[in-house]
JSON list of C-alpha atoms in Angstrom, two decimals:
[
{"chain": "L", "resi": 546, "resn": "TYR", "atom": "CA", "xyz": [-5.81, 45.77, 71.83]},
{"chain": "L", "resi": 547, "resn": "LYS", "atom": "CA", "xyz": [-7.85, 44.04, 74.49]},
{"chain": "L", "resi": 548, "resn": "ASP", "atom": "CA", "xyz": [-4.78, 42.23, 75.56]},
{"chain": "L", "resi": 549, "resn": "VAL", "atom": "CA", "xyz": [-1.94, 44.83, 75.45]},
{"chain": "L", "resi": 550, "resn": "TRP", "atom": "CA", "xyz": [0.75, 42.20, 76.31]},
{"chain": "L", "resi": 551, "resn": "GLU", "atom": "CA", "xyz": [0.23, 40.64, 72.93]},
{"chain": "L", "resi": 552, "resn": "ARG", "atom": "CA", "xyz": [1.84, 43.88, 71.51]},
{"chain": "L", "resi": 553, "resn": "ALA", "atom": "CA", "xyz": [4.16, 44.77, 74.34]},
{"chain": "L", "resi": 554, "resn": "VAL", "atom": "CA", "xyz": [7.81, 45.14, 73.58]},
{"chain": "L", "resi": 555, "resn": "LYS", "atom": "CA", "xyz": [10.37, 44.37, 76.28]},
{"chain": "L", "resi": 556, "resn": "ASP", "atom": "CA", "xyz": [12.20, 47.65, 77.13]},
{"chain": "L", "resi": 557, "resn": "GLY", "atom": "CA", "xyz": [14.65, 46.81, 79.99]},
{"chain": "L", "resi": 558, "resn": "GLU", "atom": "CA", "xyz": [14.81, 44.13, 82.70]},
{"chain": "L", "resi": 559, "resn": "PHE", "atom": "CA", "xyz": [11.38, 45.09, 84.24]},
{"chain": "L", "resi": 560, "resn": "SER", "atom": "CA", "xyz": [9.63, 47.19, 81.72]},
{"chain": "L", "resi": 561, "resn": "TYR", "atom": "CA", "xyz": [7.54, 46.80, 78.46]},
{"chain": "L", "resi": 562, "resn": "ARG", "atom": "CA", "xyz": [6.11, 49.30, 76.05]},
{"chain": "L", "resi": 563, "resn": "PHE", "atom": "CA", "xyz": [4.34, 49.56, 72.69]},
{"chain": "L", "resi": 564, "resn": "ASN", "atom": "CA", "xyz": [6.53, 50.07, 69.62]},
{"chain": "L", "resi": 565, "resn": "ASN", "atom": "CA", "xyz": [5.81, 53.57, 67.96]},
{"chain": "L", "resi": 566, "resn": "GLU", "atom": "CA", "xyz": [3.18, 52.29, 65.60]},
{"chain": "L", "resi": 567, "resn": "ASP", "atom": "CA", "xyz": [1.06, 50.56, 68.30]},
{"chain": "L", "resi": 568, "resn": "LEU", "atom": "CA", "xyz": [1.48, 53.65, 70.57]},
{"chain": "L", "resi": 569, "resn": "TYR", "atom": "CA", "xyz": [0.07, 55.85, 67.87]},
{"chain": "L", "resi": 570, "resn": "ILE", "atom": "CA", "xyz": [-2.72, 53.37, 67.13]},
{"chain": "L", "resi": 571, "resn": "TYR", "atom": "CA", "xyz": [-3.65, 53.15, 70.75]},
{"chain": "L", "resi": 572, "resn": "ASN", "atom": "CA", "xyz": [-3.92, 56.86, 71.04]},
{"chain": "L", "resi": 573, "resn": "ILE", "atom": "CA", "xyz": [-6.23, 57.01, 68.07]},
{"chain": "L", "resi": 574, "resn": "ILE", "atom": "CA", "xyz": [-8.49, 54.42, 69.65]},
{"chain": "L", "resi": 575, "resn": "HIS", "atom": "CA", "xyz": [-8.38, 56.27, 73.05]},
{"chain": "L", "resi": 576, "resn": "SER", "atom": "CA", "xyz": [-9.15, 59.61, 71.23]},
{"chain": "L", "resi": 577, "resn": "ALA", "atom": "CA", "xyz": [-12.06, 58.12, 69.33]},
{"chain": "L", "resi": 578, "resn": "LYS", "atom": "CA", "xyz": [-13.42, 56.94, 72.70]},
{"chain": "L", "resi": 579, "resn": "HIS", "atom": "CA", "xyz": [-13.11, 60.47, 74.15]},
{"chain": "L", "resi": 580, "resn": "PHE", "atom": "CA", "xyz": [-14.52, 61.94, 70.92]},
{"chain": "L", "resi": 581, "resn": "VAL", "atom": "CA", "xyz": [-17.87, 60.10, 71.25]},
{"chain": "L", "resi": 582, "resn": "GLY", "atom": "CA", "xyz": [-17.85, 60.24, 75.01]},
{"chain": "L", "resi": 583, "resn": "GLY", "atom": "CA", "xyz": [-17.82, 63.94, 75.12]},
{"chain": "L", "resi": 584, "resn": "GLY", "atom": "CA", "xyz": [-15.10, 65.24, 72.84]},
{"chain": "L", "resi": 585, "resn": "PHE", "atom": "CA", "xyz": [-11.46, 66.38, 73.22]},
{"chain": "L", "resi": 586, "resn": "GLY", "atom": "CA", "xyz": [-9.65, 69.65, 72.89]},
{"chain": "L", "resi": 587, "resn": "ILE", "atom": "CA", "xyz": [-6.75, 70.99, 70.91]},
{"chain": "L", "resi": 588, "resn": "ARG", "atom": "CA", "xyz": [-4.05, 69.20, 73.05]},
{"chain": "L", "resi": 589, "resn": "THR", "atom": "CA", "xyz": [-5.23, 65.77, 71.76]},
{"chain": "L", "resi": 590, "resn": "VAL", "atom": "CA", "xyz": [-4.94, 66.99, 68.15]},
{"chain": "L", "resi": 591, "resn": "LEU", "atom": "CA", "xyz": [-1.47, 68.26, 68.85]},
{"chain": "L", "resi": 592, "resn": "ASP", "atom": "CA", "xyz": [-0.46, 64.92, 70.41]},
{"chain": "L", "resi": 593, "resn": "ILE", "atom": "CA", "xyz": [-1.58, 63.03, 67.33]},
{"chain": "L", "resi": 594, "resn": "PHE", "atom": "CA", "xyz": [0.21, 65.61, 65.01]},
{"chain": "L", "resi": 595, "resn": "LEU", "atom": "CA", "xyz": [3.42, 65.35, 66.87]},
{"chain": "L", "resi": 596, "resn": "MET", "atom": "CA", "xyz": [3.43, 61.56, 66.93]},
{"chain": "L", "resi": 597, "resn": "LYS", "atom": "CA", "xyz": [2.70, 61.50, 63.22]},
{"chain": "L", "resi": 598, "resn": "GLU", "atom": "CA", "xyz": [5.44, 64.01, 62.39]},
{"chain": "L", "resi": 599, "resn": "LYS", "atom": "CA", "xyz": [8.27, 62.89, 64.81]},
{"chain": "L", "resi": 600, "resn": "LEU", "atom": "CA", "xyz": [8.05, 59.10, 65.29]},
{"chain": "L", "resi": 601, "resn": "ASN", "atom": "CA", "xyz": [8.94, 57.93, 61.83]},
{"chain": "L", "resi": 602, "resn": "LEU", "atom": "CA", "xyz": [5.92, 55.55, 61.62]},
{"chain": "L", "resi": 603, "resn": "ASN", "atom": "CA", "xyz": [5.18, 52.82, 59.38]},
{"chain": "L", "resi": 604, "resn": "SER", "atom": "CA", "xyz": [2.20, 54.17, 57.67]},
{"chain": "L", "resi": 605, "resn": "LYS", "atom": "CA", "xyz": [1.27, 50.92, 55.86]},
{"chain": "L", "resi": 606, "resn": "TYR", "atom": "CA", "xyz": [1.00, 48.97, 59.13]},
{"chain": "L", "resi": 607, "resn": "ILE", "atom": "CA", "xyz": [-0.99, 51.79, 60.85]},
{"chain": "L", "resi": 608, "resn": "ASP", "atom": "CA", "xyz": [-3.45, 52.14, 57.79]},
{"chain": "L", "resi": 609, "resn": "LYS", "atom": "CA", "xyz": [-4.07, 48.40, 57.90]},
{"chain": "L", "resi": 610, "resn": "GLU", "atom": "CA", "xyz": [-4.64, 48.17, 61.47]},
{"chain": "L", "resi": 611, "resn": "LEU", "atom": "CA", "xyz": [-6.92, 51.27, 61.56]},
{"chain": "L", "resi": 612, "resn": "GLU", "atom": "CA", "xyz": [-8.97, 49.90, 58.72]},
{"chain": "L", "resi": 613, "resn": "LYS", "atom": "CA", "xyz": [-9.61, 46.76, 60.73]},
{"chain": "L", "resi": 614, "resn": "LEU", "atom": "CA", "xyz": [-10.70, 48.79, 63.69]},
{"chain": "L", "resi": 615, "resn": "LYS", "atom": "CA", "xyz": [-12.79, 50.96, 61.47]},
{"chain": "L", "resi": 616, "resn": "LEU", "atom": "CA", "xyz": [-11.02, 54.07, 62.69]},
{"chain": "L", "resi": 617, "resn": "ASP", "atom": "CA", "xyz": [-9.17, 54.90, 59.46]},
{"chain": "L", "resi": 618, "resn": "LYS", "atom": "CA", "xyz": [-11.68, 57.66, 58.38]},
{"chain": "L", "resi": 619, "resn": "PHE", "atom": "CA", "xyz": [-11.61, 59.22, 61.90]},
{"chain": "L", "resi": 620, "resn": "GLU", "atom": "CA", "xyz": [-7.73, 59.33, 61.89]},
{"chain": "L", "resi": 621, "resn": "LYS", "atom": "CA", "xyz": [-7.47, 60.95, 58.46]},
{"chain": "L", "resi": 622, "resn": "VAL", "atom": "CA", "xyz": [-9.92, 63.62, 59.63]},
{"chain": "L", "resi": 623, "resn": "ILE", "atom": "CA", "xyz": [-8.11, 64.53, 62.73]},
{"chain": "L", "resi": 624, "resn": "VAL", "atom": "CA", "xyz": [-4.76, 64.36, 60.91]},
{"chain": "L", "resi": 625, "resn": "GLU", "atom": "CA", "xyz": [-6.03, 66.75, 58.09]},
{"chain": "L", "resi": 626, "resn": "ILE", "atom": "CA", "xyz": [-7.23, 69.26, 60.83]},
{"chain": "L", "resi": 627, "resn": "ALA", "atom": "CA", "xyz": [-3.93, 68.94, 62.63]},
{"chain": "L", "resi": 628, "resn": "SER", "atom": "CA", "xyz": [-1.94, 69.56, 59.54]},
{"chain": "L", "resi": 629, "resn": "ALA", "atom": "CA", "xyz": [-3.90, 72.71, 58.71]},
{"chain": "L", "resi": 630, "resn": "TRP", "atom": "CA", "xyz": [-3.45, 74.01, 62.25]},
{"chain": "L", "resi": 631, "resn": "PHE", "atom": "CA", "xyz": [0.18, 73.29, 62.83]},
{"chain": "L", "resi": 632, "resn": "LYS", "atom": "CA", "xyz": [1.69, 73.37, 59.40]},
{"chain": "L", "resi": 633, "resn": "GLY", "atom": "CA", "xyz": [-0.11, 76.37, 58.09]},
{"chain": "L", "resi": 634, "resn": "GLY", "atom": "CA", "xyz": [-3.18, 75.91, 55.99]},
{"chain": "L", "resi": 635, "resn": "LYS", "atom": "CA", "xyz": [-6.96, 76.04, 55.93]},
{"chain": "L", "resi": 636, "resn": "VAL", "atom": "CA", "xyz": [-9.31, 73.23, 57.17]},
{"chain": "L", "resi": 637, "resn": "ASN", "atom": "CA", "xyz": [-11.57, 71.68, 54.36]},
{"chain": "L", "resi": 638, "resn": "GLU", "atom": "CA", "xyz": [-14.89, 73.34, 54.60]},
{"chain": "L", "resi": 639, "resn": "ASN", "atom": "CA", "xyz": [-16.46, 69.83, 54.79]},
{"chain": "L", "resi": 640, "resn": "LEU", "atom": "CA", "xyz": [-14.65, 69.39, 58.11]},
{"chain": "L", "resi": 641, "resn": "SER", "atom": "CA", "xyz": [-15.70, 72.67, 59.63]},
{"chain": "L", "resi": 642, "resn": "SER", "atom": "CA", "xyz": [-18.20, 71.03, 61.97]},
{"chain": "L", "resi": 643, "resn": "VAL", "atom": "CA", "xyz": [-15.64, 68.68, 63.33]},
{"chain": "L", "resi": 644, "resn": "GLU", "atom": "CA", "xyz": [-13.17, 71.54, 63.84]},
{"chain": "L", "resi": 645, "resn": "SER", "atom": "CA", "xyz": [-15.83, 73.60, 65.65]},
{"chain": "L", "resi": 646, "resn": "TYR", "atom": "CA", "xyz": [-16.66, 70.61, 67.84]},
{"chain": "L", "resi": 647, "resn": "ILE", "atom": "CA", "xyz": [-12.94, 70.31, 68.87]},
{"chain": "L", "resi": 648, "resn": "LEU", "atom": "CA", "xyz": [-12.40, 74.07, 69.34]},
{"chain": "L", "resi": 649, "resn": "LEU", "atom": "CA", "xyz": [-15.43, 74.41, 71.64]},
{"chain": "L", "resi": 650, "resn": "ASN", "atom": "CA", "xyz": [-14.38, 71.53, 73.85]},
{"chain": "L", "resi": 651, "resn": "THR", "atom": "CA", "xyz": [-12.40, 71.68, 77.01]},
{"chain": "L", "resi": 652, "resn": "THR", "atom": "CA", "xyz": [-9.28, 69.40, 77.16]},
{"chain": "L", "resi": 653, "resn": "TYR", "atom": "CA", "xyz": [-11.29, 66.19, 77.97]},
{"chain": "L", "resi": 654, "resn": "GLY", "atom": "CA", "xyz": [-14.64, 67.18, 76.32]},
{"chain": "L", "resi": 655, "resn": "VAL", "atom": "CA", "xyz": [-18.01, 68.37, 77.52]},
{"chain": "L", "resi": 656, "resn": "LYS", "atom": "CA", "xyz": [-20.58, 66.27, 79.20]},
{"chain": "L", "resi": 657, "resn": "GLU", "atom": "CA", "xyz": [-23.35, 67.56, 77.07]},
{"chain": "L", "resi": 658, "resn": "ASN", "atom": "CA", "xyz": [-21.63, 66.32, 73.92]},
{"chain": "L", "resi": 659, "resn": "GLY", "atom": "CA", "xyz": [-21.31, 62.88, 75.42]},
{"chain": "L", "resi": 660, "resn": "VAL", "atom": "CA", "xyz": [-24.91, 62.65, 76.32]},
{"chain": "L", "resi": 661, "resn": "VAL", "atom": "CA", "xyz": [-25.96, 63.49, 72.82]},
{"chain": "L", "resi": 662, "resn": "MET", "atom": "CA", "xyz": [-23.12, 61.49, 70.93]},
{"chain": "L", "resi": 663, "resn": "ARG", "atom": "CA", "xyz": [-23.60, 58.35, 72.86]},
{"chain": "L", "resi": 664, "resn": "ASN", "atom": "CA", "xyz": [-27.45, 58.23, 71.88]},
{"chain": "L", "resi": 665, "resn": "VAL", "atom": "CA", "xyz": [-27.53, 59.25, 68.29]},
{"chain": "L", "resi": 666, "resn": "ASP", "atom": "CA", "xyz": [-26.69, 57.49, 65.08]},
{"chain": "L", "resi": 667, "resn": "LYS", "atom": "CA", "xyz": [-27.47, 58.10, 61.53]},
{"chain": "L", "resi": 668, "resn": "GLY", "atom": "CA", "xyz": [-31.10, 58.79, 60.92]},
{"chain": "L", "resi": 669, "resn": "TYR", "atom": "CA", "xyz": [-31.98, 59.00, 64.64]},
{"chain": "L", "resi": 670, "resn": "SER", "atom": "CA", "xyz": [-34.84, 61.37, 65.67]},
{"chain": "L", "resi": 671, "resn": "THR", "atom": "CA", "xyz": [-34.74, 63.13, 68.97]},
{"chain": "L", "resi": 672, "resn": "LYS", "atom": "CA", "xyz": [-37.47, 60.71, 70.24]},
{"chain": "L", "resi": 673, "resn": "LYS", "atom": "CA", "xyz": [-35.40, 57.74, 69.39]},
{"chain": "L", "resi": 674, "resn": "ALA", "atom": "CA", "xyz": [-32.30, 59.25, 70.85]},
{"chain": "L", "resi": 675, "resn": "LYS", "atom": "CA", "xyz": [-34.05, 60.01, 74.06]},
{"chain": "L", "resi": 676, "resn": "ARG", "atom": "CA", "xyz": [-35.53, 56.51, 74.29]},
{"chain": "L", "resi": 677, "resn": "ALA", "atom": "CA", "xyz": [-31.95, 55.14, 73.71]},
{"chain": "L", "resi": 678, "resn": "PHE", "atom": "CA", "xyz": [-30.65, 57.43, 76.48]},
{"chain": "L", "resi": 679, "resn": "TRP", "atom": "CA", "xyz": [-33.21, 56.20, 79.04]},
{"chain": "L", "resi": 680, "resn": "PHE", "atom": "CA", "xyz": [-32.74, 52.59, 77.99]},
{"chain": "L", "resi": 681, "resn": "LYS", "atom": "CA", "xyz": [-28.94, 52.79, 78.50]},
{"chain": "L", "resi": 682, "resn": "SER", "atom": "CA", "xyz": [-29.48, 54.66, 81.74]},
{"chain": "L", "resi": 683, "resn": "LEU", "atom": "CA", "xyz": [-31.89, 52.01, 83.13]},
{"chain": "L", "resi": 684, "resn": "PHE", "atom": "CA", "xyz": [-30.08, 48.98, 81.76]},
{"chain": "L", "resi": 685, "resn": "PRO", "atom": "CA", "xyz": [-26.42, 49.62, 81.61]},
{"chain": "L", "resi": 686, "resn": "PRO", "atom": "CA", "xyz": [-24.46, 46.85, 79.70]},
{"chain": "L", "resi": 687, "resn": "PHE", "atom": "CA", "xyz": [-22.76, 44.00, 81.54]},
{"chain": "L", "resi": 688, "resn": "ARG", "atom": "CA", "xyz": [-19.25, 45.48, 81.13]},
{"chain": "L", "resi": 689, "resn": "ALA", "atom": "CA", "xyz": [-20.40, 48.61, 83.18]},
{"chain": "L", "resi": 690, "resn": "MET", "atom": "CA", "xyz": [-22.41, 46.63, 85.70]},
{"chain": "L", "resi": 691, "resn": "LYS", "atom": "CA", "xyz": [-19.65, 44.21, 86.64]},
{"chain": "L", "resi": 692, "resn": "GLN", "atom": "CA", "xyz": [-17.51, 47.19, 87.48]},
{"chain": "L", "resi": 693, "resn": "ARG", "atom": "CA", "xyz": [-20.09, 48.59, 89.85]},
{"chain": "L", "resi": 694, "resn": "TYR", "atom": "CA", "xyz": [-21.11, 45.09, 91.13]},
{"chain": "L", "resi": 695, "resn": "PRO", "atom": "CA", "xyz": [-18.11, 42.72, 91.00]},
{"chain": "L", "resi": 696, "resn": "LEU", "atom": "CA", "xyz": [-20.28, 39.76, 91.92]},
{"chain": "L", "resi": 697, "resn": "VAL", "atom": "CA", "xyz": [-22.14, 40.19, 88.62]},
{"chain": "L", "resi": 698, "resn": "GLY", "atom": "CA", "xyz": [-18.81, 39.62, 86.79]},
{"chain": "L", "resi": 699, "resn": "LYS", "atom": "CA", "xyz": [-18.44, 36.24, 88.58]},
{"chain": "L", "resi": 700, "resn": "ILE", "atom": "CA", "xyz": [-22.02, 35.27, 88.31]},
{"chain": "L", "resi": 701, "resn": "PRO", "atom": "CA", "xyz": [-23.52, 36.97, 85.08]},
{"chain": "L", "resi": 702, "resn": "ILE", "atom": "CA", "xyz": [-27.07, 35.54, 85.77]},
{"chain": "L", "resi": 703, "resn": "LEU", "atom": "CA", "xyz": [-27.35, 38.07, 88.51]},
{"chain": "L", "resi": 704, "resn": "LEU", "atom": "CA", "xyz": [-27.39, 40.97, 86.01]},
{"chain": "L", "resi": 705, "resn": "PRO", "atom": "CA", "xyz": [-31.18, 41.58, 86.11]},
{"chain": "L", "resi": 706, "resn": "PHE", "atom": "CA", "xyz": [-31.15, 41.64, 89.91]},
{"chain": "L", "resi": 707, "resn": "ALA", "atom": "CA", "xyz": [-28.32, 44.15, 89.79]},
{"chain": "L", "resi": 708, "resn": "TRP", "atom": "CA", "xyz": [-30.33, 46.40, 87.55]},
{"chain": "L", "resi": 709, "resn": "VAL", "atom": "CA", "xyz": [-33.18, 46.33, 90.08]},
{"chain": "L", "resi": 710, "resn": "LEU", "atom": "CA", "xyz": [-30.71, 47.13, 92.96]},
{"chain": "L", "resi": 711, "resn": "ARG", "atom": "CA", "xyz": [-29.31, 50.03, 91.05]},
{"chain": "L", "resi": 712, "resn": "TRP", "atom": "CA", "xyz": [-32.75, 51.47, 90.50]},
{"chain": "L", "resi": 713, "resn": "ILE", "atom": "CA", "xyz": [-33.55, 51.23, 94.15]},
{"chain": "L", "resi": 714, "resn": "GLN", "atom": "CA", "xyz": [-30.18, 52.84, 95.23]},
{"chain": "L", "resi": 715, "resn": "ALA", "atom": "CA", "xyz": [-30.87, 55.64, 92.60]},
{"chain": "L", "resi": 716, "resn": "VAL", "atom": "CA", "xyz": [-34.18, 56.44, 94.08]},
{"chain": "L", "resi": 717, "resn": "PHE", "atom": "CA", "xyz": [-33.53, 56.14, 97.81]},
{"chain": "L", "resi": 718, "resn": "THR", "atom": "CA", "xyz": [-29.81, 56.83, 98.26]},
{"chain": "L", "resi": 719, "resn": "ASP", "atom": "CA", "xyz": [-28.62, 58.66, 95.16]},
{"chain": "L", "resi": 720, "resn": "GLY", "atom": "CA", "xyz": [-31.78, 60.72, 94.49]},
{"chain": "L", "resi": 721, "resn": "LYS", "atom": "CA", "xyz": [-29.74, 63.63, 93.03]},
{"chain": "L", "resi": 722, "resn": "ASN", "atom": "CA", "xyz": [-28.62, 61.30, 90.18]},
{"chain": "L", "resi": 723, "resn": "VAL", "atom": "CA", "xyz": [-32.16, 60.84, 88.99]},
{"chain": "L", "resi": 724, "resn": "LYS", "atom": "CA", "xyz": [-32.36, 64.72, 88.64]},
{"chain": "L", "resi": 725, "resn": "ILE", "atom": "CA", "xyz": [-29.11, 64.83, 86.81]},
{"chain": "L", "resi": 726, "resn": "LEU", "atom": "CA", "xyz": [-30.33, 62.19, 84.33]},
{"chain": "L", "resi": 727, "resn": "TYR", "atom": "CA", "xyz": [-33.46, 64.12, 83.65]},
{"chain": "L", "resi": 728, "resn": "GLY", "atom": "CA", "xyz": [-31.54, 67.22, 83.20]},
{"chain": "L", "resi": 729, "resn": "ASP", "atom": "CA", "xyz": [-29.23, 65.35, 80.74]},
{"chain": "L", "resi": 730, "resn": "SER", "atom": "CA", "xyz": [-32.20, 63.99, 78.77]},
{"chain": "L", "resi": 731, "resn": "LYS", "atom": "CA", "xyz": [-33.15, 67.64, 78.06]},
{"chain": "L", "resi": 732, "resn": "LYS", "atom": "CA", "xyz": [-29.92, 68.25, 76.28]},
{"chain": "L", "resi": 733, "resn": "ILE", "atom": "CA", "xyz": [-30.99, 65.81, 73.54]},
{"chain": "L", "resi": 734, "resn": "ASN", "atom": "CA", "xyz": [-32.88, 68.01, 71.03]},
{"chain": "L", "resi": 735, "resn": "ASP", "atom": "CA", "xyz": [-33.29, 68.36, 67.25]},
{"chain": "L", "resi": 736, "resn": "GLY", "atom": "CA", "xyz": [-30.37, 70.84, 66.88]},
{"chain": "L", "resi": 737, "resn": "ASN", "atom": "CA", "xyz": [-27.81, 68.76, 68.90]},
{"chain": "L", "resi": 738, "resn": "ILE", "atom": "CA", "xyz": [-28.88, 65.61, 67.30]},
{"chain": "L", "resi": 739, "resn": "LYS", "atom": "CA", "xyz": [-28.45, 67.00, 63.80]},
{"chain": "L", "resi": 740, "resn": "LYS", "atom": "CA", "xyz": [-24.87, 68.28, 64.66]},
{"chain": "L", "resi": 741, "resn": "ALA", "atom": "CA", "xyz": [-23.91, 64.99, 66.34]},
{"chain": "L", "resi": 742, "resn": "ALA", "atom": "CA", "xyz": [-25.17, 62.89, 63.37]},
{"chain": "L", "resi": 743, "resn": "GLU", "atom": "CA", "xyz": [-23.12, 65.08, 60.86]},
{"chain": "L", "resi": 744, "resn": "ILE", "atom": "CA", "xyz": [-19.96, 64.76, 62.94]},
{"chain": "L", "resi": 745, "resn": "LEU", "atom": "CA", "xyz": [-20.30, 61.00, 63.30]},
{"chain": "L", "resi": 746, "resn": "GLU", "atom": "CA", "xyz": [-20.97, 60.68, 59.58]},
{"chain": "L", "resi": 747, "resn": "ILE", "atom": "CA", "xyz": [-17.82, 62.64, 58.66]},
{"chain": "L", "resi": 748, "resn": "THR", "atom": "CA", "xyz": [-15.61, 60.89, 61.10]},
{"chain": "L", "resi": 749, "resn": "GLY", "atom": "CA", "xyz": [-16.88, 57.30, 60.37]},
{"chain": "L", "resi": 750, "resn": "LEU", "atom": "CA", "xyz": [-17.65, 56.82, 64.13]},
{"chain": "L", "resi": 751, "resn": "LYS", "atom": "CA", "xyz": [-20.74, 55.35, 65.74]},
{"chain": "L", "resi": 752, "resn": "SER", "atom": "CA", "xyz": [-22.59, 56.31, 68.80]},
{"chain": "L", "resi": 753, "resn": "ASP", "atom": "CA", "xyz": [-21.51, 54.17, 71.87]}
]
């Protein structure tokens, strides 16, 4: 789905759209991104439920594509929770941690969740997670740096110099951001790491 035009369907003289199946899959991808980045609330679960119920989807195609994307487990968990909520039922006890994670979120998630989720993986200790947090903060990936410094996108060899420039700006012009980062690192603790690792395991997702 990096090139959406490969899956675009002409819908009028000047407009294109996804077919229903690709629309659903794209929403699952986007939801998974939010889930790891801070979470999502009840509205996202309702969106997925309504699409699943009302769009007469080709489930074989969807299952095949989600399996390729390694999002099949995540989708099944969210659909099971949605069905329990909106069709009358009870959420499986094994999914209670995921259900609580969603219910305690705002519509677009909570920053604290994202800080923990993006820096934890199965088996991570708090110490490792904090190291991962600081490493990602000091050395953001190329895709993030080229957005902040467009010249890096054109001349990738400049990436190390862009990191140094970013550190200088953080200290001398964006000093408050350093304090924010320090505060965020404090949110990574044994309790939050354990909860995040359990949720990632249940949904089949990985930290960013």
